[in-house]
Amino acid sequence: MNCPRCTAPVRGPFCSHCGLPLGPAAVPPQTPAPHASRKAAWLVIGGVLSLVLLLILGFLAVQYGPRPTRPTDVAVFLEEFEGQGSSLDPFVLVYEDEAEGTVVYASVSVEDDLGGSIPADWKEQFEGVFWALWKYLPGRFDLAVVGTHYSGSYYSRYMGRVTLREEFGPRPSGLDSAPPVHDESKPTEERPGECASAGEWARFCDRAPLMMDTPETLALVRKTCPGTVRLSSLPAPAAVTRWDGLLDRTSAVFMLNVPKEERPDLVFLDHGEDAAEYLSVSCSVRGTRTSETYTRREYESALR
C-alpha cells in the first residue's frame, strides 16, 4: 500500500514519510474453522429436535394423560354400578370447585324406617358407592362425596384421592385417562351438546343448552331461589340430561357448594320447547326449597 500524498510505501496506520494518518490497518477476513461451523450446526439441530420432542410429549399428555371426570362419564359408571346389585341407586353429579378440584357427589337413597334413626351400617353402605366410583368412574377426580337425606337430616362421608387409594387400592390402569365417550355435538340454543346415551330415551351431556347460560335465565334463578340474589353467574352444570321422545326436554343441575358436611345447595333447570312451560326453575339453597315455571314470554322479558 502506498501513501496517497507522497506515494511512499506504508505498513502502518500512518505514513512514516510524511505523517499522513491512514486509519486502522486492514484486517484480512477470518474464515471460521470447519469444526466450529459443524458445532454451530449441531447446536441448531439439537435445539430443533428438543422443541419437536417437547411438542410431541405435550400432545401425548393432552391425548393420553389424565383428564378430569366429566358428567357424561356417569353413564359408564351407572352401567357398571347397576351390575353390582346395590339398592342405593346413586344420583351422581360431577363438577369443578376452585378449592377442591374435580368433585364427584353421589346422592343415595336409604330406606326410611317410618321416621326412625338411620340404619347403623349407613357408613358401610356408603363404602360400596365409594368403591364403585373409584373402580368404575372414568376420568380423574380429586374428591368424592356420598350423601343422603334421612328423616330430615343430612348424612355424608367424603374421601380424597389419597384416602380412596388407601381404602381400595390403585385405580384400574388407564381409567384416569380413558377418552370421554360422547357424540362431539355442539350445544344449540335449545339443545345440549357432547352427549352420551344413557338408556332408550335419555342422554347424559357435558354441555347445557345455550339458553341456560343467559342473563335471562340467571335473572329467573335469582327471582325464584332465596340466597342466590348475589349470584353473578351459574357454574358449569354438574349434570345435563336430555329426554327425547315424548318428553323432549333437557334438565340440568348446578351445584353451588361442596356438601362435605352441609346440605348441598342445588339449582335445577328444566327446559322444553313448549312456550307455555319453557323453563322450570327449582332450587334447594340453605335448606329452603322453591320452584317456579315460566313461559317463553316471561323468559324473554326477564330483564325488563
Short mmCIF file of C-alpha atoms in Angstrom, two decimals:
data_model
loop_
_atom_site.label_atom_id
_atom_site.label_comp_id
_atom_site.label_asym_id
_atom_site.label_seq_id
_atom_site.Cartn_x
_atom_site.Cartn_y
_atom_site.Cartn_z
CA MET A 1 0.00 0.00 0.00
CA ASN A 2 1.33 3.50 -0.90
CA CYS A 3 0.65 6.87 0.73
CA PRO A 4 -1.89 8.86 -1.35
CA ARG A 5 0.04 12.08 -0.58
CA CYS A 6 3.69 11.16 -1.11
CA THR A 7 3.38 7.68 -2.67
CA ALA A 8 5.88 6.28 -0.14
CA PRO A 9 5.33 2.66 0.91
CA VAL A 10 3.14 2.41 4.03
CA ARG A 11 2.95 -0.51 6.51
CA GLY A 12 1.01 1.01 9.41
CA PRO A 13 -1.89 3.33 10.27
CA PHE A 14 0.07 6.46 9.12
CA CYS A 15 2.74 7.31 6.57
CA SER A 16 6.20 7.19 8.16
CA HIS A 17 7.50 9.55 5.48
CA CYS A 18 5.00 12.44 5.57
CA GLY A 19 2.90 11.54 8.67
CA LEU A 20 -0.46 11.32 6.87
CA PRO A 21 -2.97 9.28 9.01
CA LEU A 22 -4.37 6.41 7.03
CA GLY A 23 -6.86 4.78 9.53
CA PRO A 24 -6.62 1.30 11.05
CA ALA A 25 -4.77 -1.35 9.19
CA ALA A 26 -6.93 -3.62 7.15
CA VAL A 27 -7.62 -6.91 8.82
CA PRO A 28 -7.89 -9.82 6.47
CA PRO A 29 -11.23 -11.67 6.71
CA GLN A 30 -11.26 -14.62 9.07
CA THR A 31 -12.54 -17.93 7.80
CA PRO A 32 -14.15 -19.96 10.63
CA ALA A 33 -12.57 -23.27 11.32
CA PRO A 34 -14.51 -26.20 9.85
CA HIS A 35 -15.08 -27.77 13.29
CA ALA A 36 -16.64 -24.52 14.60
CA SER A 37 -19.18 -24.48 11.75
CA ARG A 38 -20.09 -28.07 12.39
CA LYS A 39 -20.55 -27.39 16.13
CA ALA A 40 -22.89 -24.47 15.45
CA ALA A 41 -24.93 -26.59 13.03
CA TRP A 42 -25.32 -29.38 15.60
CA LEU A 43 -26.43 -26.87 18.22
CA VAL A 44 -29.18 -25.63 15.89
CA ILE A 45 -30.25 -29.18 15.03
CA GLY A 46 -30.26 -30.16 18.73
CA GLY A 47 -32.45 -27.17 19.61
CA VAL A 48 -34.94 -28.02 16.86
CA LEU A 49 -35.09 -31.68 17.94
CA SER A 50 -35.64 -30.67 21.57
CA LEU A 51 -38.52 -28.41 20.56
CA VAL A 52 -40.09 -31.17 18.46
CA LEU A 53 -39.75 -33.61 21.37
CA LEU A 54 -41.44 -31.19 23.77
CA LEU A 55 -44.30 -30.70 21.32
CA ILE A 56 -44.74 -34.46 20.95
CA LEU A 57 -44.71 -35.01 24.73
CA GLY A 58 -47.23 -32.19 25.17
CA PHE A 59 -49.50 -33.73 22.53
CA LEU A 60 -49.28 -37.15 24.18
CA ALA A 61 -50.01 -35.66 27.59
CA VAL A 62 -53.13 -33.99 26.23
CA GLN A 63 -54.28 -37.02 24.25
CA TYR A 64 -53.37 -39.83 26.62
CA GLY A 65 -52.68 -38.27 30.02
CA PRO A 66 -55.15 -37.98 32.92
CA ARG A 67 -58.16 -35.80 32.17
CA PRO A 68 -60.91 -34.57 34.52
CA THR A 69 -64.02 -36.66 35.02
CA ARG A 70 -66.99 -35.28 33.07
CA PRO A 71 -70.78 -35.59 33.52
CA THR A 72 -71.03 -37.98 30.54
CA ASP A 73 -68.71 -40.40 32.37
CA VAL A 74 -71.58 -41.08 34.76
CA ALA A 75 -73.30 -43.11 32.01
CA VAL A 76 -70.34 -45.52 32.01
CA PHE A 77 -70.31 -45.65 35.81
CA LEU A 78 -74.04 -46.38 36.19
CA GLU A 79 -73.86 -49.19 33.68
CA GLU A 80 -71.17 -50.86 35.79
CA PHE A 81 -72.78 -49.99 39.15
CA GLU A 82 -76.16 -51.44 38.25
CA GLY A 83 -74.48 -54.76 37.71
CA GLN A 84 -73.40 -54.82 41.37
CA GLY A 85 -76.98 -55.30 42.61
CA SER A 86 -76.85 -52.38 45.08
CA SER A 87 -80.14 -50.83 46.26
CA LEU A 88 -78.66 -47.36 46.90
CA ASP A 89 -79.39 -46.05 43.37
CA PRO A 90 -76.90 -43.13 43.36
CA PHE A 91 -77.61 -39.85 41.58
CA VAL A 92 -74.13 -38.74 40.55
CA LEU A 93 -73.02 -35.17 39.86
CA VAL A 94 -69.60 -34.08 38.54
CA TYR A 95 -68.37 -30.51 38.76
CA GLU A 96 -65.34 -28.29 39.33
CA ASP A 97 -64.68 -26.43 42.57
CA GLU A 98 -61.99 -23.76 42.87
CA ALA A 99 -60.67 -25.15 46.16
CA GLU A 100 -61.34 -28.90 45.83
CA GLY A 101 -60.73 -29.51 42.12
CA THR A 102 -62.93 -32.06 40.34
CA VAL A 103 -65.69 -33.16 42.72
CA VAL A 104 -67.96 -36.18 42.39
CA TYR A 105 -71.11 -36.06 44.51
CA ALA A 106 -73.31 -39.17 44.79
CA SER A 107 -76.70 -38.68 46.41
CA VAL A 108 -78.09 -42.04 47.54
CA SER A 109 -81.44 -43.25 48.86
CA VAL A 110 -81.52 -45.04 52.20
CA GLU A 111 -84.81 -46.66 53.15
CA ASP A 112 -86.60 -44.52 55.72
CA ASP A 113 -87.93 -46.65 58.59
CA LEU A 114 -91.00 -44.50 59.30
CA GLY A 115 -89.08 -41.70 60.91
CA GLY A 116 -86.69 -43.93 62.81
CA SER A 117 -82.95 -43.43 63.03
CA ILE A 118 -80.73 -44.06 60.05
CA PRO A 119 -79.52 -47.69 59.81
CA ALA A 120 -76.43 -48.30 61.90
CA ASP A 121 -74.48 -49.55 58.91
CA TRP A 122 -75.05 -46.47 56.73
CA LYS A 123 -71.35 -45.66 56.62
CA GLU A 124 -70.59 -49.19 55.44
CA GLN A 125 -73.31 -48.89 52.78
CA PHE A 126 -71.67 -45.69 51.54
CA GLU A 127 -68.34 -47.52 51.21
CA GLY A 128 -69.83 -49.61 48.43
CA VAL A 129 -70.54 -46.41 46.46
CA PHE A 130 -67.02 -45.07 47.10
CA TRP A 131 -65.55 -48.35 45.93
CA ALA A 132 -67.63 -48.32 42.75
CA LEU A 133 -66.72 -44.68 41.97
CA TRP A 134 -63.04 -45.44 42.43
CA LYS A 135 -63.14 -48.59 40.33
CA TYR A 136 -65.57 -47.66 37.54
CA LEU A 137 -65.93 -43.88 37.05
CA PRO A 138 -63.68 -42.75 34.15
CA GLY A 139 -61.51 -39.64 34.36
CA ARG A 140 -59.55 -38.18 37.22
CA PHE A 141 -61.39 -36.68 40.20
CA ASP A 142 -60.00 -35.16 43.38
CA LEU A 143 -62.82 -35.57 45.90
CA ALA A 144 -65.75 -37.97 46.23
CA VAL A 145 -68.74 -37.18 48.48
CA VAL A 146 -71.60 -39.58 49.22
CA GLY A 147 -74.64 -38.15 50.98
CA THR A 148 -78.26 -38.84 51.83
CA HIS A 149 -81.23 -37.06 53.38
CA TYR A 150 -82.84 -39.20 56.07
CA SER A 151 -85.73 -38.18 58.34
CA GLY A 152 -84.99 -34.51 57.81
CA SER A 153 -81.22 -34.79 58.48
CA TYR A 154 -78.28 -34.86 56.12
CA TYR A 155 -75.64 -37.59 56.39
CA SER A 156 -72.45 -37.66 54.34
CA ARG A 157 -68.96 -39.05 54.01
CA TYR A 158 -66.15 -37.84 51.79
CA MET A 159 -62.78 -39.14 50.62
CA GLY A 160 -59.94 -37.58 48.66
CA ARG A 161 -57.71 -39.47 46.24
CA VAL A 162 -55.16 -40.43 48.89
CA THR A 163 -57.82 -41.89 51.18
CA LEU A 164 -59.55 -43.69 48.31
CA ARG A 165 -56.25 -45.27 47.26
CA GLU A 166 -55.53 -46.33 50.85
CA GLU A 167 -59.00 -47.82 51.27
CA PHE A 168 -59.49 -49.52 47.92
CA GLY A 169 -56.06 -49.83 46.32
CA PRO A 170 -54.90 -48.36 43.00
CA ARG A 171 -57.30 -47.32 40.27
CA PRO A 172 -57.64 -49.65 37.26
CA SER A 173 -54.93 -48.91 34.71
CA GLY A 174 -55.93 -46.28 32.17
CA LEU A 175 -59.17 -45.24 33.91
CA ASP A 176 -57.92 -41.71 34.69
CA SER A 177 -57.04 -41.16 31.03
CA ALA A 178 -59.91 -43.05 29.38
CA PRO A 179 -61.18 -40.98 26.43
CA PRO A 180 -64.59 -39.40 27.03
CA VAL A 181 -67.48 -41.13 25.32
CA HIS A 182 -69.83 -38.62 23.72
CA ASP A 183 -71.08 -37.65 20.27
CA GLU A 184 -68.99 -34.45 19.99
CA SER A 185 -72.13 -32.47 19.17
CA LYS A 186 -72.18 -28.73 19.81
CA PRO A 187 -74.87 -27.20 22.03
CA THR A 188 -77.51 -25.05 20.40
CA GLU A 189 -79.93 -22.52 21.83
CA GLU A 190 -82.43 -25.26 22.65
CA ARG A 191 -80.38 -28.49 22.77
CA PRO A 192 -77.41 -29.67 24.86
CA GLY A 193 -74.11 -30.82 23.38
CA GLU A 194 -71.49 -33.57 23.82
CA CYS A 195 -73.99 -36.25 24.80
CA ALA A 196 -73.73 -39.97 25.58
CA SER A 197 -76.58 -42.48 25.53
CA ALA A 198 -77.98 -43.42 28.94
CA GLY A 199 -80.87 -45.70 28.10
CA GLU A 200 -83.57 -45.80 25.46
CA TRP A 201 -84.83 -42.24 25.92
CA ALA A 202 -82.21 -40.40 27.96
CA ARG A 203 -78.78 -38.97 27.15
CA PHE A 204 -76.20 -37.57 29.55
CA CYS A 205 -74.47 -34.45 28.23
CA ASP A 206 -71.47 -32.33 29.19
CA ARG A 207 -72.85 -29.01 27.98
CA ALA A 208 -76.25 -27.43 28.61
CA PRO A 209 -78.37 -25.63 26.00
CA LEU A 210 -77.14 -22.10 25.37
CA MET A 211 -80.39 -20.63 26.73
CA MET A 212 -79.43 -21.88 30.21
CA ASP A 213 -76.37 -19.63 30.19
CA THR A 214 -78.07 -16.29 29.57
CA PRO A 215 -78.77 -13.21 31.69
CA GLU A 216 -82.48 -14.03 31.41
CA THR A 217 -82.06 -17.47 32.98
CA LEU A 218 -79.84 -16.06 35.74
CA ALA A 219 -82.46 -13.39 36.48
CA LEU A 220 -85.17 -16.05 36.85
CA VAL A 221 -82.93 -18.13 39.13
CA ARG A 222 -82.36 -15.10 41.36
CA LYS A 223 -86.08 -14.40 41.36
CA THR A 224 -87.02 -17.96 42.29
CA CYS A 225 -84.29 -19.06 44.68
CA PRO A 226 -83.68 -17.32 48.02
CA GLY A 227 -80.00 -16.92 48.75
CA THR A 228 -78.95 -16.51 45.10
CA VAL A 229 -79.62 -12.79 44.63
CA ARG A 230 -75.86 -12.11 44.67
CA LEU A 231 -75.05 -14.95 42.28
CA SER A 232 -73.09 -13.40 39.40
CA SER A 233 -73.33 -16.46 37.15
CA LEU A 234 -74.26 -20.12 37.20
CA PRO A 235 -71.34 -22.56 37.37
CA ALA A 236 -70.79 -25.21 34.72
CA PRO A 237 -73.54 -27.83 35.02
CA ALA A 238 -72.88 -30.84 37.24
CA ALA A 239 -75.32 -32.94 35.22
CA VAL A 240 -77.26 -32.45 31.98
CA THR A 241 -79.90 -34.95 30.88
CA ARG A 242 -81.69 -34.82 27.56
CA TRP A 243 -85.03 -36.64 27.46
CA ASP A 244 -86.01 -37.49 23.90
CA GLY A 245 -89.27 -38.94 22.65
CA LEU A 246 -92.48 -37.94 24.43
CA LEU A 247 -90.81 -35.61 26.96
CA ASP A 248 -88.46 -33.80 24.59
CA ARG A 249 -86.94 -31.77 27.43
CA THR A 250 -83.50 -31.02 28.89
CA SER A 251 -82.72 -30.95 32.62
CA ALA A 252 -79.58 -29.56 34.22
CA VAL A 253 -78.27 -29.47 37.79
CA PHE A 254 -75.91 -26.79 39.10
CA MET A 255 -74.01 -27.28 42.38
CA LEU A 256 -73.36 -24.14 44.42
CA ASN A 257 -71.25 -25.70 47.20
CA VAL A 258 -69.29 -28.81 48.21
CA PRO A 259 -71.58 -30.79 50.56
CA LYS A 260 -68.92 -32.50 52.64
CA GLU A 261 -70.65 -31.76 55.94
CA GLU A 262 -73.54 -29.50 54.98
CA ARG A 263 -76.58 -29.95 52.78
CA PRO A 264 -75.98 -29.48 49.06
CA ASP A 265 -77.11 -26.19 47.53
CA LEU A 266 -78.59 -27.04 44.15
CA VAL A 267 -80.30 -25.28 41.26
CA PHE A 268 -82.36 -27.39 38.83
CA LEU A 269 -83.33 -26.11 35.40
CA ASP A 270 -85.78 -27.93 33.16
CA HIS A 271 -86.28 -26.63 29.62
CA GLY A 272 -88.73 -27.57 26.90
CA GLU A 273 -89.71 -26.07 23.59
CA ASP A 274 -93.34 -25.71 24.69
CA ALA A 275 -93.86 -21.95 25.07
CA ALA A 276 -96.27 -22.45 27.99
CA GLU A 277 -93.68 -24.38 30.06
CA TYR A 278 -90.48 -23.03 28.60
CA LEU A 279 -88.31 -23.03 31.74
CA SER A 280 -88.83 -24.54 35.18
CA VAL A 281 -86.53 -23.36 37.98
CA SER A 282 -86.24 -25.38 41.19
CA CYS A 283 -83.70 -24.99 43.93
CA SER A 284 -82.67 -26.18 47.35
CA VAL A 285 -80.49 -23.49 48.88
CA ARG A 286 -79.66 -23.29 52.60
CA GLY A 287 -82.39 -25.79 53.38
CA THR A 288 -85.14 -23.86 51.55
CA ARG A 289 -86.83 -25.44 48.55
CA THR A 290 -88.67 -23.37 45.94
CA SER A 291 -89.77 -23.82 42.35
CA GLU A 292 -91.48 -21.89 39.58
CA THR A 293 -92.33 -22.48 35.93
CA TYR A 294 -92.02 -19.68 33.37
CA THR A 295 -93.44 -19.23 29.89
CA ARG A 296 -91.27 -18.28 26.96
CA ARG A 297 -92.63 -14.74 27.09
CA GLU A 298 -91.70 -14.46 30.77
CA TYR A 299 -88.23 -15.78 29.99
CA GLU A 300 -87.71 -13.28 27.17
CA SER A 301 -88.89 -10.37 29.36
CA ALA A 302 -86.97 -11.41 32.47
CA LEU A 303 -84.62 -8.41 32.27
CA ARG A 304 -87.31 -5.80 31.71
#
